Tab-separated table of C-alpha atoms and ligand atoms in Angstrom:
chain	number	residue	atom	x	y	z
I	1484	UNK	CA	26.368	24.606	-4.756
I	1485	UNK	CA	25.891	21.337	-2.917
I	1486	UNK	CA	23.801	18.532	-4.347
I	1487	UNK	CA	23.022	17.171	-0.870
I	1488	UNK	CA	19.354	17.420	-0.074
I	1489	UNK	CA	18.272	18.031	-3.630
I	1490	UNK	CA	20.275	15.815	-5.929
I	1491	UNK	CA	20.065	17.998	-8.972
I	1492	UNK	CA	22.606	18.467	-11.742
I	1493	UNK	CA	24.952	15.998	-10.039
I	1494	UNK	CA	28.594	16.046	-11.008
I	1495	UNK	CA	28.237	19.462	-12.651
I	1496	UNK	CA	29.470	21.805	-9.979
I	1497	UNK	CA	31.230	24.383	-12.157
I	1498	UNK	CA	29.733	27.837	-11.833
I	1499	UNK	CA	30.545	28.769	-15.428
I	1500	UNK	CA	33.071	31.103	-17.021
I	1501	UNK	CA	35.057	33.631	-14.966
I	1502	UNK	CA	33.084	36.619	-16.329
I	1503	UNK	CA	29.811	34.734	-15.815
I	1504	UNK	CA	30.766	34.009	-12.207
I	1505	UNK	CA	31.559	37.689	-11.507
I	1506	UNK	CA	28.257	38.762	-13.091
I	1507	UNK	CA	26.319	36.185	-11.090
I	1508	UNK	CA	27.930	37.292	-7.844
I	1509	UNK	CA	27.303	40.982	-8.490
I	1510	UNK	CA	23.734	40.614	-9.820
I	1511	UNK	CA	22.468	37.262	-8.475
I	1512	UNK	CA	18.997	37.653	-10.016
I	1513	UNK	CA	20.136	38.893	-13.420
I	1514	UNK	CA	21.257	36.502	-16.166
I	1515	UNK	CA	23.910	37.151	-18.810
I	1516	UNK	CA	21.340	38.807	-21.096
I	1517	UNK	CA	20.073	41.071	-18.336
I	1518	UNK	CA	16.828	39.112	-17.744
I	1519	UNK	CA	15.556	39.465	-14.227
I	1520	UNK	CA	15.579	35.904	-12.884
I	1521	UNK	CA	12.954	34.875	-10.326
I	1522	UNK	CA	14.150	33.019	-7.248
I	1523	UNK	CA	13.978	29.230	-7.496
I	1524	UNK	CA	10.606	27.904	-6.390
I	1525	UNK	CA	12.057	24.529	-5.341
I	1526	UNK	CA	12.628	24.950	-1.598
I	1527	UNK	CA	10.026	23.412	0.639
I	1528	UNK	CA	10.045	22.912	4.342
I	1529	UNK	CA	13.633	22.850	5.595
I	1530	UNK	CA	14.516	20.317	8.269
I	1531	UNK	CA	15.484	23.058	10.686
I	1532	UNK	CA	13.957	25.806	12.727
I	1533	UNK	CA	10.780	25.411	14.717
I	1534	UNK	CA	9.123	21.979	14.694
I	1535	UNK	CA	5.333	21.953	14.766
I	1536	UNK	CA	3.038	19.049	15.556
I	1537	UNK	CA	2.867	16.495	12.735
I	1538	UNK	CA	-0.623	17.614	11.605
I	1539	UNK	CA	0.821	21.080	11.006
I	1540	UNK	CA	4.094	19.874	9.475
I	1541	UNK	CA	2.169	17.733	6.966
I	1542	UNK	CA	0.438	20.768	5.485
I	1543	UNK	CA	2.908	23.565	6.167
I	1544	UNK	CA	5.366	24.232	3.350
I	1545	UNK	CA	7.805	26.959	2.535
I	1546	UNK	CA	8.711	28.163	-0.928
I	1547	UNK	CA	10.142	31.108	-2.740
I	1548	UNK	CA	7.990	30.881	-5.822
I	1549	UNK	CA	7.934	34.128	-7.806
I	1550	UNK	CA	4.096	34.262	-7.613
I	1551	UNK	CA	3.836	32.788	-4.079
I	1552	UNK	CA	1.890	29.806	-5.371
I	1553	UNK	CA	0.334	27.944	-2.443
I	1554	UNK	CA	0.599	24.643	-4.300
I	1555	UNK	CA	4.035	23.830	-5.667
I	1556	UNK	CA	4.170	24.376	-9.457
I	1557	UNK	CA	4.639	21.298	-11.649
I	1558	UNK	CA	7.922	21.704	-13.528
I	1559	UNK	CA	6.872	19.534	-16.450
I	1560	UNK	CA	10.166	19.979	-18.218
I	1561	UNK	CA	12.820	17.408	-19.092
I	1562	UNK	CA	15.559	20.013	-19.453
I	1563	UNK	CA	16.572	23.323	-17.902
I	1564	UNK	CA	18.396	26.030	-19.846
I	1565	UNK	CA	21.806	27.020	-18.530
I	1566	UNK	CA	23.136	30.545	-18.278
I	1567	UNK	CA	26.679	29.528	-19.150
I	1568	UNK	CA	28.252	27.195	-21.718
I	1569	UNK	CA	29.705	25.089	-18.933
I	1570	UNK	CA	26.365	24.437	-17.292
I	1571	UNK	CA	26.355	24.685	-13.530
I	1572	UNK	CA	22.695	25.642	-13.140
I	1573	UNK	CA	20.745	24.301	-10.175
I	1574	UNK	CA	18.898	21.902	-12.481
I	1575	UNK	CA	19.853	20.607	-15.919
I	1576	UNK	CA	17.822	17.453	-16.593
I	1577	UNK	CA	14.810	15.993	-14.780
I	1578	UNK	CA	16.353	12.530	-14.414
I	1579	UNK	CA	19.025	14.223	-12.276
I	1580	UNK	CA	16.747	16.619	-10.449
I	1581	UNK	CA	13.526	18.581	-10.788
I	1582	UNK	CA	12.233	21.483	-8.634
I	1583	UNK	CA	8.845	19.818	-7.972
I	1584	UNK	CA	10.559	16.591	-6.901
I	1585	UNK	CA	13.039	18.478	-4.698
I	1586	UNK	CA	10.193	20.326	-2.996
I	1587	UNK	CA	8.511	17.000	-2.198
I	1588	UNK	CA	11.764	15.366	-1.052
I	1589	UNK	CA	12.460	18.193	1.397
I	1590	UNK	CA	8.924	18.040	2.701
I	1591	UNK	CA	9.134	14.270	3.198
I	1592	UNK	CA	12.547	14.494	4.883
I	1593	UNK	CA	10.930	16.760	7.472
I	1594	UNK	CA	7.896	14.488	7.925
I	1595	UNK	CA	10.085	11.391	8.200
I	1596	UNK	CA	12.509	13.046	10.682
I	1597	UNK	CA	15.318	12.404	8.205
I	1598	UNK	CA	18.215	14.410	6.881
I	1599	UNK	CA	17.461	13.383	3.327
I	1600	UNK	CA	14.560	11.839	1.438
I	1601	UNK	CA	14.517	10.591	-2.151
I	1602	UNK	CA	11.408	9.844	-4.178
I	1603	UNK	CA	11.257	7.235	-6.918
I	1604	UNK	CA	8.740	5.663	-9.248
I	1605	UNK	CA	7.397	2.927	-6.911
I	1606	UNK	CA	7.974	1.199	-3.601
I	1607	UNK	CA	9.746	-1.614	-5.441
I	1608	UNK	CA	11.980	0.912	-7.201
I	1609	UNK	CA	12.906	2.187	-3.721
I	1610	UNK	CA	13.926	-1.314	-2.639
I	1611	UNK	CA	15.778	-1.812	-5.928
I	1612	UNK	CA	17.798	1.361	-5.244
I	1613	UNK	CA	18.550	0.235	-1.672
I	1614	UNK	CA	19.669	-3.234	-2.738
I	1615	UNK	CA	22.139	-1.644	-5.166
I	1616	UNK	CA	24.249	-1.025	-2.065
I	1617	UNK	CA	24.863	-4.797	-2.040
I	1618	UNK	CA	27.763	-6.576	-3.741
I	1619	UNK	CA	28.004	-10.219	-4.875
I	1620	UNK	CA	28.809	-12.414	-1.890
I	1621	UNK	CA	26.972	-10.124	0.553
I	1622	UNK	CA	24.386	-11.657	2.845
I	1623	UNK	CA	20.922	-10.317	3.642
I	1624	UNK	CA	18.870	-11.343	6.656
I	1625	UNK	CA	15.155	-10.777	6.305
I	1626	UNK	CA	11.741	-11.992	7.435
I	1627	UNK	CA	9.740	-15.060	6.497
I	1628	UNK	CA	6.617	-12.956	6.009
I	1629	UNK	CA	7.178	-10.189	3.485
I	1630	UNK	CA	5.256	-8.435	0.758
I	1631	UNK	CA	5.306	-10.776	-2.284
I	1632	UNK	CA	7.139	-8.263	-4.506
I	1633	UNK	CA	9.895	-7.846	-1.907
I	1634	UNK	CA	10.278	-11.594	-1.725
I	1635	UNK	CA	10.433	-11.727	-5.547
I	1636	UNK	CA	13.182	-9.089	-5.805
I	1637	UNK	CA	15.245	-10.788	-3.087
I	1638	UNK	CA	14.799	-14.134	-4.832
I	1639	UNK	CA	16.007	-12.573	-8.087
I	1640	UNK	CA	19.092	-11.147	-6.362
I	1641	UNK	CA	19.744	-14.513	-4.740
I	1642	UNK	CA	19.460	-16.327	-8.065
I	1643	UNK	CA	21.175	-13.840	-10.376
I	1644	UNK	CA	23.036	-11.315	-8.225
I	1645	UNK	CA	25.237	-13.516	-6.036
I	1646	UNK	CA	23.481	-12.345	-2.855
I	1647	UNK	CA	22.802	-14.862	-0.084
I	1648	UNK	CA	19.363	-14.276	1.435
I	1649	UNK	CA	18.343	-15.748	4.807
I	1650	UNK	CA	14.614	-15.733	5.596
I	1651	UNK	CA	13.919	-16.139	9.317
I	1652	UNK	CA	10.990	-15.428	11.582
I	1653	UNK	CA	12.051	-11.926	12.610
I	1654	UNK	CA	9.453	-11.773	15.384
I	1655	UNK	CA	12.116	-13.575	17.454
I	1656	UNK	CA	15.331	-11.473	17.446
I	1657	UNK	CA	17.345	-14.549	18.461
I	1658	UNK	CA	16.567	-16.034	15.018
I	1659	UNK	CA	18.331	-13.046	13.472
I	1660	UNK	CA	21.241	-13.459	15.880
I	1661	UNK	CA	21.672	-17.067	14.761
I	1662	UNK	CA	22.194	-16.301	11.062
I	1663	UNK	CA	23.850	-12.900	11.251
I	1664	UNK	CA	27.602	-12.695	10.607
I	1665	UNK	CA	30.282	-10.238	9.505
I	1666	UNK	CA	29.119	-10.988	5.922
I	1667	UNK	CA	25.642	-9.626	6.665
I	1668	UNK	CA	25.564	-6.412	4.678
I	1669	UNK	CA	21.856	-5.761	5.155
I	1670	UNK	CA	19.012	-6.610	7.499
I	1671	UNK	CA	15.699	-5.927	5.835
I	1672	UNK	CA	12.620	-5.686	8.033
I	1673	UNK	CA	8.897	-5.174	7.606
I	1674	UNK	CA	6.696	-4.385	10.598
I	1675	UNK	CA	3.858	-5.186	10.880
I	1676	UNK	CA	4.450	-7.722	8.142
I	1677	UNK	CA	2.254	-8.002	5.078
I	1678	UNK	CA	-0.023	-10.002	5.290
I	1679	UNK	CA	0.418	-11.883	8.595
I	1680	UNK	CA	0.734	-8.675	10.674
I	1681	UNK	CA	3.748	-9.988	12.601
I	1682	UNK	CA	5.560	-7.354	14.648
I	1683	UNK	CA	9.341	-6.972	14.609
I	1684	UNK	CA	11.480	-5.445	17.379
I	1685	UNK	CA	13.383	-2.810	15.365
I	1686	UNK	CA	15.628	-1.484	18.201
I	1687	UNK	CA	16.673	-4.952	19.326
I	1688	UNK	CA	17.431	-6.237	15.832
I	1689	UNK	CA	19.253	-3.025	14.840
I	1690	UNK	CA	21.468	-3.396	17.916
I	1691	UNK	CA	22.218	-7.052	17.094
I	1692	UNK	CA	23.032	-6.178	13.458
I	1693	UNK	CA	25.288	-3.213	14.227
I	1694	UNK	CA	27.116	-5.139	16.958
I	1695	UNK	CA	27.904	-7.977	14.554
I	1696	UNK	CA	28.836	-5.674	11.682
I	1697	UNK	CA	28.953	-1.888	12.251
I	1698	UNK	CA	28.635	-1.394	8.464
I	1699	UNK	CA	25.500	-3.506	8.198
I	1700	UNK	CA	22.602	-1.485	6.766
I	1701	UNK	CA	19.371	-1.951	8.698
I	1702	UNK	CA	16.568	-1.124	6.262
I	1703	UNK	CA	12.931	-0.968	7.330
I	1704	UNK	CA	9.888	-1.060	5.062
I	1705	UNK	CA	7.508	1.333	6.840
I	1706	UNK	CA	4.663	1.079	4.304
I	1707	UNK	CA	2.205	-0.465	6.773
I	1708	UNK	CA	2.632	2.354	9.303
I	1709	UNK	CA	3.631	5.531	7.425
I	1710	UNK	CA	5.686	8.256	9.153
I	1711	UNK	CA	2.586	9.330	11.033
I	1712	UNK	CA	2.710	6.187	13.159
I	1713	UNK	CA	6.329	5.037	13.149
I	1714	UNK	CA	9.806	6.501	12.589
I	1715	UNK	CA	12.209	3.566	12.161
I	1716	UNK	CA	15.187	5.957	11.861
I	1717	UNK	CA	14.569	6.947	15.491
I	1718	UNK	CA	14.624	3.269	16.509
I	1719	UNK	CA	18.048	2.394	15.075
I	1720	UNK	CA	17.349	1.823	11.367
I	1721	UNK	CA	19.796	3.248	8.810
I	1722	UNK	CA	17.355	3.412	5.913
I	1723	UNK	CA	13.587	3.608	5.864
I	1724	UNK	CA	11.552	3.177	2.731
I	1725	UNK	CA	7.895	3.036	1.895
I	1726	UNK	CA	5.550	2.553	-0.968
I	1727	UNK	CA	4.134	6.035	-1.525
I	1728	UNK	CA	1.408	4.294	-3.500
I	1729	UNK	CA	-0.242	3.516	-0.130
I	1730	UNK	CA	-0.954	5.819	2.841
I	1731	UNK	CA	1.331	8.683	1.802
I	1732	UNK	CA	-0.708	9.399	-1.324
I	1733	UNK	CA	-3.930	7.784	-0.095
I	1734	UNK	CA	-6.032	7.757	-3.247
I	1735	UNK	CA	-4.567	5.021	-5.451
I	1736	UNK	CA	-3.968	7.506	-8.213
I	1737	UNK	CA	-0.187	7.207	-8.386
I	1738	UNK	CA	2.755	4.865	-7.863
I	1739	UNK	CA	5.690	6.123	-5.793
I	1740	UNK	CA	8.451	5.052	-3.454
I	1741	UNK	CA	10.215	7.044	-0.752
I	1742	UNK	CA	13.634	6.432	0.796
I	1743	UNK	CA	14.877	8.346	3.849
I	1744	UNK	CA	18.210	8.400	5.694
I	1745	UNK	CA	20.001	10.427	8.336
I	1746	UNK	CA	23.509	9.756	7.036
I	1747	UNK	CA	23.904	12.186	4.146
I	1748	UNK	CA	26.798	10.232	2.586
I	1749	UNK	CA	24.497	7.200	2.466
I	1750	UNK	CA	21.946	9.531	0.854
I	1751	UNK	CA	24.456	10.355	-1.891
I	1752	UNK	CA	25.149	6.638	-2.473
I	1753	UNK	CA	21.405	6.086	-2.866
I	1754	UNK	CA	20.948	9.112	-5.121
I	1755	UNK	CA	23.570	7.762	-7.556
I	1756	UNK	CA	21.514	4.781	-8.889
I	1757	UNK	CA	18.404	6.981	-9.079
I	1758	UNK	CA	20.167	9.404	-11.406
I	1759	UNK	CA	22.015	6.607	-13.196
I	1760	UNK	CA	18.923	4.503	-13.889
I	1761	UNK	CA	16.273	7.223	-14.113
I	1762	UNK	CA	13.737	5.982	-11.567
I	1763	UNK	CA	13.203	9.395	-9.917
I	1764	UNK	CA	9.529	10.292	-9.514
I	1765	UNK	CA	8.045	12.310	-12.392
I	1766	UNK	CA	7.121	15.982	-11.795
I	1767	UNK	CA	3.381	15.334	-12.029
I	1768	UNK	CA	3.440	12.356	-9.672
I	1769	UNK	CA	5.646	14.359	-7.280
I	1770	UNK	CA	2.995	17.066	-7.239
I	1771	UNK	CA	0.212	14.527	-6.717
I	1772	UNK	CA	2.082	12.862	-3.837
I	1773	UNK	CA	2.756	16.283	-2.289
I	1774	UNK	CA	-0.989	16.950	-2.384
I	1775	UNK	CA	-1.850	13.549	-0.933
I	1776	UNK	CA	0.574	13.660	1.974
I	1777	UNK	CA	-1.050	16.790	3.405
I	1778	UNK	CA	-4.156	14.811	4.426
I	1779	UNK	CA	-2.278	11.798	5.829
I	1780	UNK	CA	-3.274	12.444	9.435
I	1781	UNK	CA	-7.005	12.879	8.910
I	1782	UNK	CA	-7.178	9.879	6.585
I	1783	UNK	CA	-5.125	7.585	8.805
I	1784	UNK	CA	-7.044	8.500	11.955
I	1785	UNK	CA	-10.375	7.659	10.349
I	1786	UNK	CA	-8.973	4.519	8.712
I	1787	UNK	CA	-7.505	3.107	11.897
I	1788	UNK	CA	-10.506	3.866	14.056
I	1789	UNK	CA	-12.638	2.048	11.443
I	1790	UNK	CA	-10.120	-0.831	11.375
I	1791	UNK	CA	-10.282	-1.200	15.155
I	1792	UNK	CA	-14.091	-1.524	15.082
I	1793	UNK	CA	-13.961	-4.041	12.244
I	1794	UNK	CA	-11.246	-6.140	13.920
I	1795	UNK	CA	-13.301	-6.246	17.142
I	1796	UNK	CA	-16.447	-7.115	15.187
I	1797	UNK	CA	-14.807	-10.097	13.437
I	1798	UNK	CA	-13.064	-11.353	16.569
I	1799	UNK	CA	-16.248	-11.183	18.611
I	1800	UNK	CA	-17.944	-13.455	16.048
I	1801	UNK	CA	-15.336	-16.204	16.265
I	1802	UNK	CA	-12.782	-15.336	13.559
I	1803	UNK	CA	-9.020	-15.341	14.145
I	1804	UNK	CA	-8.066	-11.742	13.448
I	1805	UNK	CA	-4.533	-10.383	13.077
I	1806	UNK	CA	-4.437	-6.703	13.988
I	1807	UNK	CA	-2.024	-4.892	16.330
I	1808	UNK	CA	-4.904	-2.924	17.843
I	1809	UNK	CA	-6.355	-6.093	19.400
I	1810	UNK	CA	-5.218	-7.115	22.869
I	1811	UNK	CA	-5.115	-10.685	21.567
I	1812	UNK	CA	-2.254	-9.796	19.188
I	1813	UNK	CA	0.765	-11.676	20.595
I	1814	UNK	CA	3.000	-8.617	20.223
I	1815	UNK	CA	0.511	-5.927	21.206
I	1816	UNK	CA	2.882	-4.373	23.789
I	1817	UNK	CA	5.928	-4.488	21.516
I	1818	UNK	CA	4.030	-2.852	18.661
I	1819	UNK	CA	2.761	-0.022	20.841
I	1820	UNK	CA	6.208	0.519	22.364
I	1821	UNK	CA	7.418	1.478	18.867
I	1822	UNK	CA	4.368	2.851	17.060
I	1823	UNK	CA	1.777	5.572	17.654
I	1824	UNK	CA	-1.130	3.586	16.240
I	1825	UNK	CA	-2.233	0.284	14.752
I	1826	UNK	CA	-2.692	1.173	11.085
I	1827	UNK	CA	-5.599	0.067	8.948
I	1828	UNK	CA	-4.648	-3.343	7.554
I	1829	UNK	CA	-5.900	-6.513	9.201
I	1830	UNK	CA	-6.236	-10.099	8.147
I	1831	UNK	CA	-8.466	-12.923	9.304
I	1832	UNK	CA	-9.001	-16.600	8.708
I	1833	UNK	CA	-12.237	-18.399	7.952
I	1834	UNK	CA	-11.053	-22.006	8.135
I	1835	UNK	CA	-11.952	-22.736	4.507
I	1836	UNK	CA	-10.569	-21.375	1.215
I	1837	UNK	CA	-13.889	-21.701	-0.638
I	1838	UNK	CA	-15.649	-19.832	2.129
I	1839	UNK	CA	-13.082	-17.044	1.957
I	1840	UNK	CA	-13.593	-16.763	-1.790
I	1841	UNK	CA	-17.339	-16.471	-1.331
I	1842	UNK	CA	-16.963	-13.788	1.364
I	1843	UNK	CA	-14.630	-11.738	-0.825
I	1844	UNK	CA	-16.983	-12.016	-3.793
I	1845	UNK	CA	-20.091	-11.219	-1.740
I	1846	UNK	CA	-18.768	-7.918	-0.408
I	1847	UNK	CA	-19.964	-4.792	-2.193
I	1848	UNK	CA	-18.459	-1.768	-0.444
I	1849	UNK	CA	-15.177	-3.642	-0.115
I	1850	UNK	CA	-13.518	-3.613	-3.539
I	1851	UNK	CA	-11.639	-6.789	-4.488
I	1852	UNK	CA	-8.242	-5.246	-4.993
I	1853	UNK	CA	-4.581	-5.469	-4.049
I	1854	UNK	CA	-2.857	-2.577	-2.248
I	1855	UNK	CA	-3.849	-0.688	0.903
I	1856	UNK	CA	-3.730	2.752	2.489
I	1857	UNK	CA	-6.383	4.152	0.179
I	1858	UNK	CA	-9.467	6.156	1.188
I	1859	UNK	CA	-11.745	3.354	0.026
I	1860	UNK	CA	-11.868	-0.089	1.613
I	1861	UNK	CA	-10.397	-3.165	-0.066
I	1862	UNK	CA	-10.687	-6.902	0.413
I	1863	UNK	CA	-8.319	-9.521	-0.963
I	1864	UNK	CA	-6.953	-13.036	-0.619
I	1865	UNK	CA	-3.176	-12.521	-0.339
I	1866	UNK	CA	-2.210	-16.072	-1.394
I	1867	UNK	CA	-4.121	-15.596	-4.665
I	1868	UNK	CA	-3.343	-11.923	-5.221
I	1869	UNK	CA	-0.607	-9.764	-3.627
I	1870	UNK	CA	1.496	-12.762	-2.554
I	1871	UNK	CA	0.794	-15.110	-5.465
I	1872	UNK	CA	4.389	-14.658	-6.654
I	1873	UNK	CA	5.501	-16.682	-3.606
I	1874	UNK	CA	5.167	-20.320	-4.729
I	1875	UNK	CA	2.689	-22.585	-2.942
I	1876	UNK	CA	5.423	-24.719	-1.342
I	1877	UNK	CA	7.149	-21.662	0.179
I	1878	UNK	CA	3.810	-20.277	1.335
I	1879	UNK	CA	3.143	-23.556	3.119
I	1880	UNK	CA	6.625	-23.664	4.689
I	1881	UNK	CA	6.058	-20.105	5.966
I	1882	UNK	CA	2.631	-21.045	7.387
I	1883	UNK	CA	0.649	-18.614	5.235
I	1884	UNK	CA	-2.991	-19.658	5.548
I	1885	UNK	CA	-4.459	-20.055	2.051
I	1886	UNK	CA	-7.864	-18.964	3.386
I	1887	UNK	CA	-6.458	-15.674	4.725
I	1888	UNK	CA	-8.551	-12.613	3.878
I	1889	UNK	CA	-6.899	-9.192	4.096
I	1890	UNK	CA	-8.970	-6.100	4.784
I	1891	UNK	CA	-7.526	-2.682	4.002
I	1892	UNK	CA	-9.813	-0.247	5.688
I	1893	UNK	CA	-10.793	3.106	4.205
I	1894	UNK	CA	-12.486	6.244	5.516
I	1895	UNK	CA	-16.127	5.261	4.870
I	1896	UNK	CA	-18.738	5.209	7.630
I	1897	UNK	CA	-17.760	2.263	9.885
I	1898	UNK	CA	-21.383	1.115	10.274
I	1899	UNK	CA	-21.739	0.782	6.506
I	1900	UNK	CA	-18.495	-1.195	6.313
I	1901	UNK	CA	-19.561	-3.543	9.132
I	1902	UNK	CA	-23.051	-3.985	7.635
I	1903	UNK	CA	-21.558	-4.885	4.268
I	1904	UNK	CA	-19.153	-7.362	5.868
I	1905	UNK	CA	-21.934	-8.902	7.971
I	1906	UNK	CA	-24.072	-9.344	4.853
I	1907	UNK	CA	-21.121	-10.905	2.951
I	1908	UNK	CA	-20.461	-13.350	5.834
I	1909	UNK	CA	-24.107	-14.412	5.915
I	1910	UNK	CA	-24.422	-14.641	2.109
I	1911	UNK	CA	-21.224	-16.734	1.895
I	1912	UNK	CA	-22.470	-19.122	4.602
I	1913	UNK	CA	-19.521	-18.248	6.850
I	1914	UNK	CA	-21.646	-17.784	9.977
I	1915	UNK	CA	-24.392	-19.650	11.816
I	1916	UNK	CA	-27.194	-17.188	12.412
I	1917	UNK	CA	-29.446	-17.474	15.470
I	1918	UNK	CA	-32.206	-15.141	16.646
I	1919	UNK	CA	-29.928	-12.837	18.629
I	1920	UNK	CA	-26.396	-13.611	17.390
I	1921	UNK	CA	-24.235	-15.116	14.685
I	1922	UNK	CA	-20.956	-17.005	15.017
I	1923	UNK	CA	-18.314	-18.290	12.588
I	1924	UNK	CA	-19.136	-21.699	11.106
I	1925	UNK	CA	-15.457	-22.649	11.619
I	1926	UNK	CA	-14.434	-20.646	14.698
I	1927	UNK	CA	-10.727	-19.828	14.382
I	1928	UNK	CA	-10.233	-17.205	17.086
I	1929	UNK	CA	-7.980	-17.536	20.128
I	1930	UNK	CA	-10.845	-18.728	22.369
I	1931	UNK	CA	-11.289	-21.811	20.177
I	1932	UNK	CA	-7.763	-22.477	18.859
I	1933	UNK	CA	-5.665	-22.097	22.038
P	2165	LIG	C1	4.855	-3.641	2.416
P	2165	LIG	C2	5.060	-3.236	0.985
P	2165	LIG	N1	6.253	-2.758	0.613
P	2165	LIG	C3	6.500	-2.377	-0.643
P	2165	LIG	C4	5.525	-2.479	-1.626
P	2165	LIG	C5	5.868	-2.067	-3.015
P	2165	LIG	O1	5.269	-0.860	-3.352
P	2165	LIG	P1	4.848	-0.449	-4.840
P	2165	LIG	O2	3.643	-1.249	-5.206
P	2165	LIG	O3	4.606	1.006	-4.725
P	2165	LIG	O4	5.991	-0.804	-5.712
P	2165	LIG	C6	4.261	-2.977	-1.276
P	2165	LIG	C7	3.159	-3.120	-2.254
P	2165	LIG	O5	3.247	-3.089	-3.415
P	2165	LIG	C8	4.042	-3.383	0.052
P	2165	LIG	O6	2.875	-3.902	0.433
P	2166	LIG	N1	0.590	-7.983	-9.498
P	2166	LIG	C1	1.298	-7.238	-8.487
P	2166	LIG	C2	0.593	-7.324	-7.181
P	2166	LIG	C3	0.796	-6.099	-6.366
P	2166	LIG	S1	0.365	-6.283	-4.663
P	2166	LIG	C4	0.392	-4.637	-4.069
P	2166	LIG	C5	0.480	-4.447	-2.598
P	2166	LIG	N2	1.818	-4.433	-2.114
P	2166	LIG	C6	-0.304	-5.382	-1.752
P	2166	LIG	O1	0.233	-5.959	-0.800
P	2166	LIG	O2	-1.506	-5.503	-1.987
P	2166	LIG	C7	2.692	-7.804	-8.369
P	2166	LIG	O3	2.949	-8.880	-8.891
P	2166	LIG	O4	3.561	-7.158	-7.795
């Protein structure tokens, strides 16, 4: 039995005693006591055979459950009984592997066009697992606009783990070229970045990194796009990871992280710390994520068409809006050369922190909340919330506008969302209202700032 692709019962390959082995071979479905064993229900969609369109692949699963359950059963069990004293069963302990988790991992590997996917307890746990590939003295090159938690983990590794971290503006590949060296063990990219929506040229940077050091791991955080819109592994990345808490699950009812690779030996190296530390996703959350991922396409399509309308609405009223679906985005062409859509996160400036606070607090349909990718719409001030762990001095050095408002668009009716935003802008005093129009009090859009 190979652990590749499932990661269960690692390091326990023995098939049991000689008589047990003969019995198993002769009667594969009968255990030592003569019980008729059902086939394992773990298998999901194998990454082989006919490929359907993504909408179909998201919902189509295969299994060999004894009752043909259409929804994968939740194996809420920490342990699995063995048929022989020397173990060797497909599963032994849920930290090492669980049929519900394996089913999800195989499904995600297919969706992410990967040879192997691993699911863990959060997006940050995924990054923690990936950074365990690093050794003291290794260098990491990464962006100057990153999710606050990513920045925090890298800072911790820089302070306590002997890792040298270079933050550069990765929107210009030449900046990466300047700091990269044979000591660069990892290039870590986010695109579009959270929260400044900066776009990064994955193929170009992956080429630069691999040319400088063929062993350099290019890791891409794909949380803002999801596999529906972007496949970094197809663009030269070695590892892709995402917070499953966001679009993949879509309902803010679980925390999860997903890691995917094409190199199966790299997959084994990543599986090791998951088993060793115990951050594999629980059976129930695996089931919940499996359920959520099936509706990814319909949710994302509604979310991004809403986001496009909202971005256009704000820009047309004088606000500087950052969204890759707008022609005014400086890397519009680059983004659309890599991705199949613009996603549903945008940010905009108001020109005044107090004004931004009042807008956020005046909104009703837009919940004041961190996170994104959920069916309901959210509004937040990144410098006060999701990115507050980046100190004020660093935020200033990285040109993060303190008045930035981030909108994470859900699946509601777009007219209701725009109405609510319009009302919040008026109530907060962010716009000058005339008889037939209204415009930002502090216009910040390209027409006024360039
Ligand atoms: C871009 C990005 N990556 C990773 C994470 C971490 O994910 P999680 O919250 O699931 O740990 C987040 C948000 O938390 C994020 O916004
Ligand atoms: N208090 C949390 C904040 C989580 S932010 C979640 C998400 N990535 C976002 O960008 O909104 C923390 O300190 O991590």
